[in-house]
CSV table of C-alpha atoms in Angstrom, one decimal:
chain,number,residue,atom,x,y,z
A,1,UNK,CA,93.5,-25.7,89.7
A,2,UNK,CA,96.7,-25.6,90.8
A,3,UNK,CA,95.9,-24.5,94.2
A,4,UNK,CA,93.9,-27.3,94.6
A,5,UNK,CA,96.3,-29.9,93.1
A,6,UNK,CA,98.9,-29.1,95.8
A,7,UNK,CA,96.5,-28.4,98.7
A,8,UNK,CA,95.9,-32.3,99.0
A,9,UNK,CA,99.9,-33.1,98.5
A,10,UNK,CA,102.4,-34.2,101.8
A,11,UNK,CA,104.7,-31.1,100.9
A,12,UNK,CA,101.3,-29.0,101.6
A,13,UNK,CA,100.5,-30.5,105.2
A,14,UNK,CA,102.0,-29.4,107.9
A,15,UNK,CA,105.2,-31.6,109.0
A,16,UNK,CA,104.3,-31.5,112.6
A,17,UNK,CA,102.8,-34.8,114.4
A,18,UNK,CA,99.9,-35.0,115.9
A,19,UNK,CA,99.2,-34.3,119.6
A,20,UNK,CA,97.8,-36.4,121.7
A,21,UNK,CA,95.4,-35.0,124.4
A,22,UNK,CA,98.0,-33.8,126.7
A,23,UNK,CA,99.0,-31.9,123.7
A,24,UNK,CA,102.9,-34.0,123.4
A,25,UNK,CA,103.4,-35.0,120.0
A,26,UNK,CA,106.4,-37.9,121.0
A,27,UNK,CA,105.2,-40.9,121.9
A,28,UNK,CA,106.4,-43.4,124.7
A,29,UNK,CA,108.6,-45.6,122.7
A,30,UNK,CA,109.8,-43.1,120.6
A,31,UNK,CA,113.5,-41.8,120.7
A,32,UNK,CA,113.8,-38.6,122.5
A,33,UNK,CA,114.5,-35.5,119.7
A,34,UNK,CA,117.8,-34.1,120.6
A,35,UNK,CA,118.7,-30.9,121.9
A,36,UNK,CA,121.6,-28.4,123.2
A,37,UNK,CA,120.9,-26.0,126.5
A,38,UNK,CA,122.9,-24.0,128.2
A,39,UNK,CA,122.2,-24.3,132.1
A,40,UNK,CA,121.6,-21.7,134.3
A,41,UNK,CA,125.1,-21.9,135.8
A,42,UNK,CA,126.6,-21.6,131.6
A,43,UNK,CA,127.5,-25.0,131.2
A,44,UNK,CA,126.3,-26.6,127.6
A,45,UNK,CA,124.5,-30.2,128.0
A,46,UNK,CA,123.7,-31.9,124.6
A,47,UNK,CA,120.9,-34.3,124.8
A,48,UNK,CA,122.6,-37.1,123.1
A,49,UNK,CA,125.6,-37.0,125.3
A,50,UNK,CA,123.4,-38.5,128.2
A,51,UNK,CA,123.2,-42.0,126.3
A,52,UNK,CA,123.7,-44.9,128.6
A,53,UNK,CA,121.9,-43.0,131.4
A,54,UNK,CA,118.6,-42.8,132.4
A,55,UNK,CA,117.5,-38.7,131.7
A,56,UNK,CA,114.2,-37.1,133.2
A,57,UNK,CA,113.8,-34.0,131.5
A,58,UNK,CA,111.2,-31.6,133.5
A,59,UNK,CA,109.5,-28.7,131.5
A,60,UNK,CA,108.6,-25.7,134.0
A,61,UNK,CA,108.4,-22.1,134.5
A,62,UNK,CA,108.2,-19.8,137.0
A,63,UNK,CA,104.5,-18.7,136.6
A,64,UNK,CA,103.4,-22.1,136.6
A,65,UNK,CA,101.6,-22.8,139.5
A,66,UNK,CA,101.2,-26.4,139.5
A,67,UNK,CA,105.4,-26.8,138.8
A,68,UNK,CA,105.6,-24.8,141.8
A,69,UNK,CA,103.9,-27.4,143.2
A,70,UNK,CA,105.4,-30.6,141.8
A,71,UNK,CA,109.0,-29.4,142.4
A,72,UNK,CA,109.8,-30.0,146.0
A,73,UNK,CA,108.6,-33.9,145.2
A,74,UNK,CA,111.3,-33.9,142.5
A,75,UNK,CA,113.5,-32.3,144.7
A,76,UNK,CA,113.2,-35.0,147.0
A,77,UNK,CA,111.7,-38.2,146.3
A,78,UNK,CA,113.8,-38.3,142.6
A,79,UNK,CA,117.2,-35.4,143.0
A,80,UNK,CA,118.0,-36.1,146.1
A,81,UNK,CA,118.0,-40.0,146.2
A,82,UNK,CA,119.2,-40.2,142.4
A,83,UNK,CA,122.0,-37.5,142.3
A,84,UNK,CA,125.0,-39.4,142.9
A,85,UNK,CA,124.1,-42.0,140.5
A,86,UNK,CA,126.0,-41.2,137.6
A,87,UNK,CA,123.5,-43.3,135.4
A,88,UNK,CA,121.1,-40.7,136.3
A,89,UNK,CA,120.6,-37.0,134.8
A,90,UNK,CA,117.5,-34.9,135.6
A,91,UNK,CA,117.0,-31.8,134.1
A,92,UNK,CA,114.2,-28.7,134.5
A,93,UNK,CA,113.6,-26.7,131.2
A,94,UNK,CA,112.9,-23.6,132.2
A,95,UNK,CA,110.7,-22.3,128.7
A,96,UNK,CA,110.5,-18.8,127.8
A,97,UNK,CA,112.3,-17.2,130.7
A,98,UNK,CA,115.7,-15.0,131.1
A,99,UNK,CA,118.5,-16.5,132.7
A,100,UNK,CA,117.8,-14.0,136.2
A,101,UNK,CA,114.3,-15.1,136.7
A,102,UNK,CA,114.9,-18.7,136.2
A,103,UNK,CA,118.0,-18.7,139.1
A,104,UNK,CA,115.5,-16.8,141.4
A,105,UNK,CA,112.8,-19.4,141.1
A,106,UNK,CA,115.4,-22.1,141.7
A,107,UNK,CA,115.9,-20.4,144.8
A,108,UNK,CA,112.8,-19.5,145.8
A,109,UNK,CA,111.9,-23.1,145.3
A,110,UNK,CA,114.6,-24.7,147.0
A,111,UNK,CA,116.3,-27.3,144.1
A,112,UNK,CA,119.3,-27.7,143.9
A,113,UNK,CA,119.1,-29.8,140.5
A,114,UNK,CA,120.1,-28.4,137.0
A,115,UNK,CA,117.7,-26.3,135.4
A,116,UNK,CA,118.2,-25.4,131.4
A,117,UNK,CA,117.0,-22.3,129.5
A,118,UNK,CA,114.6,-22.7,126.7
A,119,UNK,CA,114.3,-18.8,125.6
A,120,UNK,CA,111.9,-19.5,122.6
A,121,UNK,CA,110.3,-22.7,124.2
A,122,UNK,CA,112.3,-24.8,121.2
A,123,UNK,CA,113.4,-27.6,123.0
A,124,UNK,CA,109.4,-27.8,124.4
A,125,UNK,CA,108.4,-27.6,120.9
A,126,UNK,CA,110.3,-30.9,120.1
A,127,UNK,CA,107.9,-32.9,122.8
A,128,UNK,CA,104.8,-30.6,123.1
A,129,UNK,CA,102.6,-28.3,120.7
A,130,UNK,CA,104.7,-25.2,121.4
A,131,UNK,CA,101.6,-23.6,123.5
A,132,UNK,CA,100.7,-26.3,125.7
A,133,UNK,CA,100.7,-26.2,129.1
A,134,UNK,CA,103.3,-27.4,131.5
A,135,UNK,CA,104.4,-29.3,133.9
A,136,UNK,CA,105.5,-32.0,132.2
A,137,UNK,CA,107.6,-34.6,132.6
A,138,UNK,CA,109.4,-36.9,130.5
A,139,UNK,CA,111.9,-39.8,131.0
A,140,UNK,CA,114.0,-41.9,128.9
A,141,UNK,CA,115.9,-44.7,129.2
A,142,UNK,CA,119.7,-45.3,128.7
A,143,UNK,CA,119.3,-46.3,125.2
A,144,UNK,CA,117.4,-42.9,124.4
A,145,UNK,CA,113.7,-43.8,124.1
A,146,UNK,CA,111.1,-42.0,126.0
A,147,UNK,CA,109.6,-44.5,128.2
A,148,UNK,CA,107.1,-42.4,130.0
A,149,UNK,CA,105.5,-38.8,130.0
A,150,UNK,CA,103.8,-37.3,132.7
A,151,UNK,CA,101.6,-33.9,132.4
A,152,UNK,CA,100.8,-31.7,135.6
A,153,UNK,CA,101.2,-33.3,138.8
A,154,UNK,CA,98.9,-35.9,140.4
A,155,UNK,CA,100.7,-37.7,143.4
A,156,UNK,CA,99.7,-41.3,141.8
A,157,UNK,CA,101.4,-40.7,138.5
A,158,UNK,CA,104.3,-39.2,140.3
A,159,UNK,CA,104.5,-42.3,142.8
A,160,UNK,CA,104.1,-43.9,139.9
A,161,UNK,CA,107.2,-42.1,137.8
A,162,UNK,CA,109.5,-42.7,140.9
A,163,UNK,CA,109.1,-46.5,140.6
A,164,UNK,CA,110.1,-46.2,136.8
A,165,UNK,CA,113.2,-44.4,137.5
A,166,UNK,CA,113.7,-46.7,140.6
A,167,UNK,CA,113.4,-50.2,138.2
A,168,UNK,CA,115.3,-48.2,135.2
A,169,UNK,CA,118.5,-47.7,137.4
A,170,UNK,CA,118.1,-51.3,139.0
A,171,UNK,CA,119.2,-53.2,135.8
């Protein structure tokens, strides 16, 4: 009896939202949960510490196909016009990788902007259900609200995502 009691309380479901069919379980207009990385060249960035800037956070790996893919156009249509706007920070989350592999598919992709480590894809699980796929893209304004989320790479919703960035840093 007791089993059953407890099986239909809150403290006996699961804590963890619901996904949405990308499998993200934040929500555009939700605050982005925080997080600490250590980049690839050692240097700690703390979520948080980013407020009053406008953050696109890029989840990738090196076997992902379709990141391979999408990277170059982040490269240049987003890093390379945006980096020396200091109300700008773009990050790639490298999930599940060692620190070696993720610096030799920076280079074998050719970016030159930050990429984080994500050993036990923890930071991912924070957005995502910890086994969904990637690429995925998320930005958030300067007041720390996800204002979109983007999942694989489709060269509308990317044209799309560059125009949000654009119109974020124009105010």
């Amino acid at each position: 009896m007791a089993g059953f009691l407890f099986a239909g309380t809150p403290q006996a479901c699961s804590q963890q939202p619901d996904a949405d069919a990308a499998g993200y379980i934040v929500k555009v207009g939700d605050m982005a949960p925080d997080f600490e990385m250590t980049l690839t060249d050692g240097t700690q960035v703390k979520l948080s510490s980013l407020r009053g800037k406008v953050v696109m956070l890029q989840f990738t790996a090196s076997w992902c196909g379709v990141c391979r893919k999408e990277m170059p156009f982040i490269e240049k249509d987003i890093w390379q016009k945006h980096k020396d706007n200091s109300k700008f920070a773009l990050y790639g989350i490298d999930r599940d990788e060692p620190l070696e592999r993720v610096k030799a598919f920076a280079s074998q992709t050719k970016i030159t902007y930050p990429l984080g480590l994500d050993p036990g894809a923890d930071i991912f699980a924070r957005y995502a259900e910890r086994n969904a796929g990637i690429t995925r893209n998320v930005l958030i304004d300067e007041t720390g609200k996800i204002v979109m989320m983007t999942r694989l790479y489709n060269e509308e919703e990317f044209a799309s995502l560059c125009r949000k960035i654009d119109e974020l840093l124009e105010k």
